[in-house]
Coordinates of C-alpha atoms and ligand atoms in Angstrom, one line a residue:
X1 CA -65.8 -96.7 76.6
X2 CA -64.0 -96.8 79.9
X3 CA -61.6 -94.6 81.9
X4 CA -58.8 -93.3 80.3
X5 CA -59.8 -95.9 77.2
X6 CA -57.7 -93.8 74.8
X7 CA -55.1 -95.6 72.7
X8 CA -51.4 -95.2 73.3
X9 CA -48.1 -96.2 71.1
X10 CA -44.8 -96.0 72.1
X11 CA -42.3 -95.0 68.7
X12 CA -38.8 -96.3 69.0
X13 CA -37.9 -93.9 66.2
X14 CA -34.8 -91.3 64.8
X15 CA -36.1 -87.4 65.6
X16 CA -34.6 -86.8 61.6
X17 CA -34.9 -82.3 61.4
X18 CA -35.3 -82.4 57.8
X19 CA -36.3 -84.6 55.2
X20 CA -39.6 -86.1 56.7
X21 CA -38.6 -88.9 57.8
X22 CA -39.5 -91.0 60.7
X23 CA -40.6 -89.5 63.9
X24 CA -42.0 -86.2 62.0
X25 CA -43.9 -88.4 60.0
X26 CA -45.7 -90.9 62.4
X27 CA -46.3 -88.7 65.1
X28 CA -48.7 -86.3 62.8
X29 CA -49.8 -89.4 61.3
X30 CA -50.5 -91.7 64.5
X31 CA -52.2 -88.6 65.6
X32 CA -54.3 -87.8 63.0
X33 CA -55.4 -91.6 63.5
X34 CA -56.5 -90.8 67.0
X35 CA -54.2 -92.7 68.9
X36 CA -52.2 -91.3 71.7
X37 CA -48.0 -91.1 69.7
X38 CA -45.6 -91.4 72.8
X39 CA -41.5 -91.5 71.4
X40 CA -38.5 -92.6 72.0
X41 CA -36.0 -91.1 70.0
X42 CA -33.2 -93.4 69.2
X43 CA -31.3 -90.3 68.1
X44 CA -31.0 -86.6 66.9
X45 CA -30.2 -86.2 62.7
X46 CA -30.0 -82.7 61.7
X47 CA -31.9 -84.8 58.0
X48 CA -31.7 -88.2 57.2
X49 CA -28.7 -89.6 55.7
X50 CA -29.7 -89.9 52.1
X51 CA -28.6 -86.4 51.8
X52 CA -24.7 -86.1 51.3
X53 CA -24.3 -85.1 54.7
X54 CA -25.8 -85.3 57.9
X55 CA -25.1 -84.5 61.7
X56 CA -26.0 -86.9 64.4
X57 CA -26.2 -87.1 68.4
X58 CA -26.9 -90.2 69.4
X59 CA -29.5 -91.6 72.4
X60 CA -28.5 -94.7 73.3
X61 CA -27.0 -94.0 76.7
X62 CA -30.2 -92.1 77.7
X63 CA -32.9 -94.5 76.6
X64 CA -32.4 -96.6 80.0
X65 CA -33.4 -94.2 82.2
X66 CA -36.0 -92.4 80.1
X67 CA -37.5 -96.3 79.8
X68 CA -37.0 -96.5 84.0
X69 CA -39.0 -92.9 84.1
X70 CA -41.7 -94.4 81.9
X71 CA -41.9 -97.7 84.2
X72 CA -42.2 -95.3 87.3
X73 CA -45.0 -93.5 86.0
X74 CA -46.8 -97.1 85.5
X75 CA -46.9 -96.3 81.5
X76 CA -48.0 -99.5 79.9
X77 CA -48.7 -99.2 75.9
X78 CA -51.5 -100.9 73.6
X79 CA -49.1 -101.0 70.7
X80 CA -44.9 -100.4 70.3
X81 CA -43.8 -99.3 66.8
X82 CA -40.3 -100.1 66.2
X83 CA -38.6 -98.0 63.4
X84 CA -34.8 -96.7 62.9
X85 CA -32.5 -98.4 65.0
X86 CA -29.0 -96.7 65.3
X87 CA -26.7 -99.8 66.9
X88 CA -27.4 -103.5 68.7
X89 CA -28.1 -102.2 72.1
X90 CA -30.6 -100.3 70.5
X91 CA -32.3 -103.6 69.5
X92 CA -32.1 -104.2 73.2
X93 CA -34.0 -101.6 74.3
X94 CA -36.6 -102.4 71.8
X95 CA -36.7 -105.7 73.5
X96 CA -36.8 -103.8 76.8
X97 CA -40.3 -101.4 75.9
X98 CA -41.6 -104.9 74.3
X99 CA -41.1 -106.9 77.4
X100 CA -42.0 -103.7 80.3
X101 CA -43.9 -101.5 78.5
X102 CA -46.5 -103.4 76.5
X103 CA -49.6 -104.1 77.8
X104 CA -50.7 -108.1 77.2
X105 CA -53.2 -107.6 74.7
X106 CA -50.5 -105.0 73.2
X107 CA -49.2 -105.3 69.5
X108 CA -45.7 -105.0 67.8
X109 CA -45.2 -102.9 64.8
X110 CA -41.9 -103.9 63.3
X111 CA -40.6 -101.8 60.5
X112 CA -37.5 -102.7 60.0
X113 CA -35.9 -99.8 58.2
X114 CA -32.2 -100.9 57.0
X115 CA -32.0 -99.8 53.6
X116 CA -33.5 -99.4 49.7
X117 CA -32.9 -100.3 46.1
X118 CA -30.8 -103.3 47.4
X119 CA -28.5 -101.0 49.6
X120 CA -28.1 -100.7 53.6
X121 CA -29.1 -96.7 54.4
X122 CA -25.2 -94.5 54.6
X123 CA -23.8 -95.4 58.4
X124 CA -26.4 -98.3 59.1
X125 CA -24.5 -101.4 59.7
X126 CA -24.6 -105.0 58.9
X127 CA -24.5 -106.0 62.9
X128 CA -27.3 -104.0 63.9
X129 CA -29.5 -105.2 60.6
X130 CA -28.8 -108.5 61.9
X131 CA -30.0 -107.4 65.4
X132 CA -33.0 -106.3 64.1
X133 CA -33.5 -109.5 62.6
X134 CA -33.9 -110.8 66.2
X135 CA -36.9 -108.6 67.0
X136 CA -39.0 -110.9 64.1
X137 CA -40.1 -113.1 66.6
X138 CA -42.0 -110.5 68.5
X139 CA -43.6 -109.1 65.7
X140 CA -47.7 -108.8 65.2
X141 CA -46.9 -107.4 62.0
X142 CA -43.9 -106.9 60.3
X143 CA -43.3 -103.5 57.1
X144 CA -40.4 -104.8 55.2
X145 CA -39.6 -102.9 51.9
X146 CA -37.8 -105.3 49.0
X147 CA -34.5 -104.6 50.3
X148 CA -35.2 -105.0 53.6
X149 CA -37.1 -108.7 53.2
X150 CA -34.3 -109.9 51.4
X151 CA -31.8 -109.2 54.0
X152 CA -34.0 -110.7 56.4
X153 CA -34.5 -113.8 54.5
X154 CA -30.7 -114.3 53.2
X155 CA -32.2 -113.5 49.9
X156 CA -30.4 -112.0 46.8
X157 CA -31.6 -108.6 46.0
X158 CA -33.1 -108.2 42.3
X159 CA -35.0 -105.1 41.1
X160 CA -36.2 -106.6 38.5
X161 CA -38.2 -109.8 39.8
X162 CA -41.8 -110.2 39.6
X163 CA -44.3 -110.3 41.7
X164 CA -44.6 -114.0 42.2
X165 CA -40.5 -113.8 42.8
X166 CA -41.5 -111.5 46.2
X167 CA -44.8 -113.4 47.2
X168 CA -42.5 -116.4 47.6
X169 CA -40.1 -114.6 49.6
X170 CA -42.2 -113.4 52.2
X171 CA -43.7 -116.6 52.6
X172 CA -40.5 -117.7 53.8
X173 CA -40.0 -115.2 56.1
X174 CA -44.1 -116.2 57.0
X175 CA -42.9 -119.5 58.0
X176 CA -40.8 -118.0 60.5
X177 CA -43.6 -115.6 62.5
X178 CA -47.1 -115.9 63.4
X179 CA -47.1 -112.2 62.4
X180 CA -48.6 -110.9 59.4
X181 CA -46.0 -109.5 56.7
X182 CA -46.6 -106.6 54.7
X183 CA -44.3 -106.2 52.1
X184 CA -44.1 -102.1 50.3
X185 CA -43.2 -101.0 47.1
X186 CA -42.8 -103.9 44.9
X187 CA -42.9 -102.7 41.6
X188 CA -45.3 -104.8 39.6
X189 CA -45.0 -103.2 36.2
X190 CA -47.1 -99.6 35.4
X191 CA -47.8 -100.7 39.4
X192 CA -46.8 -100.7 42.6
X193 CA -48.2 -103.3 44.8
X194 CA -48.2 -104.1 48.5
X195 CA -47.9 -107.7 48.9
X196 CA -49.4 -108.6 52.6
X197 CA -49.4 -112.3 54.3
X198 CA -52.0 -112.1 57.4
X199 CA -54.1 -114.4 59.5
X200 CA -57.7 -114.8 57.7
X201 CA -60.1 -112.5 60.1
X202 CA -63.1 -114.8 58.4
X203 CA -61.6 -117.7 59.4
X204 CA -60.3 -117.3 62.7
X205 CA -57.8 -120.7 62.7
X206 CA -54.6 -118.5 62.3
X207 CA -54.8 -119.9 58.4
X208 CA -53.2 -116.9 56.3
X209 CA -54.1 -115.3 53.5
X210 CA -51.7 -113.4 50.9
X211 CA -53.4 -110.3 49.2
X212 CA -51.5 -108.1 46.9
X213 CA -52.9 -104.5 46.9
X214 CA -51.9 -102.5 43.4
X215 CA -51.8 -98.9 43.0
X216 CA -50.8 -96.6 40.2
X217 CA -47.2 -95.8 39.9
X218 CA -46.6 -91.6 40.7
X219 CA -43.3 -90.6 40.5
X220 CA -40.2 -91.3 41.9
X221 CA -39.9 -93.2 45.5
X222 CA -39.2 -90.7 47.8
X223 CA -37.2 -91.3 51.2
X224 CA -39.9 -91.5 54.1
X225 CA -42.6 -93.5 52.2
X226 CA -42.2 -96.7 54.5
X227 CA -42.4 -94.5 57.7
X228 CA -45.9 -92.9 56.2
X229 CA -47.0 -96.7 55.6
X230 CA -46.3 -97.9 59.1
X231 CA -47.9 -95.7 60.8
X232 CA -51.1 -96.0 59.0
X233 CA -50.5 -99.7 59.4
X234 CA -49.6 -99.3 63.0
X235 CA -52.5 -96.8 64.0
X236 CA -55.3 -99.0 61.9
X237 CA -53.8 -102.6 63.7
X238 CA -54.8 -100.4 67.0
X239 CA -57.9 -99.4 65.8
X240 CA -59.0 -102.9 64.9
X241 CA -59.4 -102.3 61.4
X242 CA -58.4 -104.8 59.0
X243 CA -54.9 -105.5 57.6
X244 CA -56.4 -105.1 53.9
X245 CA -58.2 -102.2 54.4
X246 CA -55.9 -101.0 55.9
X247 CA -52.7 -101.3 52.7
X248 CA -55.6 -100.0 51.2
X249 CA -55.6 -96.6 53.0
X250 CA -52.1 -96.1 53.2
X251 CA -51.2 -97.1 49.5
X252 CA -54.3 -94.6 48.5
X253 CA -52.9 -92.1 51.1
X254 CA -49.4 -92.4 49.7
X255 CA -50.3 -91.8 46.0
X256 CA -52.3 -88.6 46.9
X257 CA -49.2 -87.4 48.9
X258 CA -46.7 -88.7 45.5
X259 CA -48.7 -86.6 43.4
X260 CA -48.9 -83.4 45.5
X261 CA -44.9 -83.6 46.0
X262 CA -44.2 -83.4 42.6
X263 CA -47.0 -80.6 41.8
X264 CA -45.1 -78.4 44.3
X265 CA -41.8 -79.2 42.4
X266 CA -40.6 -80.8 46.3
X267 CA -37.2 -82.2 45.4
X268 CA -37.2 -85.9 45.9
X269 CA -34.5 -85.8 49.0
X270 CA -37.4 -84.1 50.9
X271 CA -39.9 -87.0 50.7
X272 CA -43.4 -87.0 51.1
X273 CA -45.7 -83.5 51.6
X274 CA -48.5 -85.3 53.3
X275 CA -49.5 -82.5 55.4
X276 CA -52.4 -81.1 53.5
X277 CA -53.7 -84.7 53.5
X278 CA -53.9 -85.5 57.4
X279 CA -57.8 -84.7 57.5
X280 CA -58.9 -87.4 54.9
X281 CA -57.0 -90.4 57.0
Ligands
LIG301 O1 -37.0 -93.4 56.3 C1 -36.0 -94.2 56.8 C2 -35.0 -93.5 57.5 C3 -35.1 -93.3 58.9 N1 -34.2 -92.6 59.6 C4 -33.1 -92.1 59.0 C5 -32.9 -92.3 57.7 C6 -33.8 -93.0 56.9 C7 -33.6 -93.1 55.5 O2 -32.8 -92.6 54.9 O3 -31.8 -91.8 57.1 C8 -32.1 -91.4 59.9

């Protein structure tokens, strides 16, 4: 290993207080994974908004400079994460970190939280899910949840479908990136299963491959589950390990962390207790 050969990601992420969501989640996470977490908050929430209220203070007007300050200091990332984005200029400065900030062998983690069981999240908008939609063609991989793929193929939303209903969905959003697609939380009977469309590693001719990865349903989905995934995923893709094995870890890591939540009676608004599970990532 090299001179300062550590790994570094940049987050474009919310700074949510409560509710573990978001930055609280991958930068523990990230860490744990031994890769250098560097954010950008896209904005202050006092919790996420699937409580019935919430406080917010915007970053928007900020992120410009802090981005200049970061291109002064001659930062240049092996990986961007892209997570909650508050409004369409936001999507710009997404762009901004991907075009100034990545290094060329760099990788783009899209997760492109919008919303859940068929809904946009309270105060996200339509325009800047749309926006969002734009940063596809950047991707290296891309964390939809169901909702969230069918708005990004123009697909209608339906709880019930099967399996083979979402592996044909996100091979039409495949057809539209080189990226690999992971799609989370499809529920596949007594199941969940992560359905992910990547390029073969044995075959090396950018052929892709579709695995679904099943795990035991635990309990209810709790807000903060796709934020825990993509930053396994995120961390792993920088640590060269394998796309599969690396579902694997996360949906394994996520079911430990469903089970503990409801043994401690956590109410479901207050998503995923994953702290006591950092050491085994
Ligand atoms: O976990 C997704 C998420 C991220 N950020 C904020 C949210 C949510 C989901 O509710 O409200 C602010």
């Amino acid at each position: 290993m090299g001179k300062n050969s550590q790994k570094k990601i940049a987050l474009i992420n919310d700074m949510s207080g409560y509710g573990r969501c978001s930055l609280t989640v991958q930068i523990p996470i990230i860490s744990a994974l031994g890769v250098q977490t560097c954010p950008v908050p896209t904005g202050i929430f006092s919790n996420h908004t699937g409580y019935e209220s919430y406080v917010k203070h915007d970053l928007t007007s900020f992120l410009d400079d802090y981005l200049d300050q970061w291109k002064r200091l001659g930062l240049r990332f092996d990986g961007i994460c892209i997570g909650y984005l508050t409004s369409p200029s936001q999507v710009q400065i997404a762009e901004r970190m991907i075009k100034e900030l990545k290094k060329d062998e760099g990788i783009v983690i899209l997760d492109p939280v919008m919303g859940d069981d068929g809904h946009l999240y309270s105060g996200y908008t339509q325009e800047t899910a749309t926006a969002v939609s734009e940063l596809i063609k950047y991707a290296d991989i891309i964390t939809p949840n169901t909702t969230e793929l069918s708005f990004l193929t123009g697909s209608e939303y339906d709880s019930k479908k099967d399996i083979s209903h979402w592996i044909r969905v996100c091979g039409k959003l495949s057809e539209r990136t080189s990226g690999s697609i992971i799609l989370t939380g499809v529920t596949d009977g007594d199941y969940i299963s992560n359905i992910c469309i990547g390029a073969s590693a044995d075959k090396g001719n950018g052929e892709k491959i579709t695995n679904v990865v099943k795990a035991p349903m635990v309990g209810n989905h709790r807000p903060g589950t796709g934020d825990v995934f993509s930053a396994i995923i995120a961390a792993d893709a920088l640590n060269k390990i394998s796309l599969k094995t690396s579902v694997e870890k996360a949906s394994d890591f996520i079911c430990k962390c469903l089970k503990r939540s409801d043994e401690l009676d956590i109410p479901l608004s207050d998503g995923l207790c994953f702290e006591e599970f950092l050491r085994l990532l």
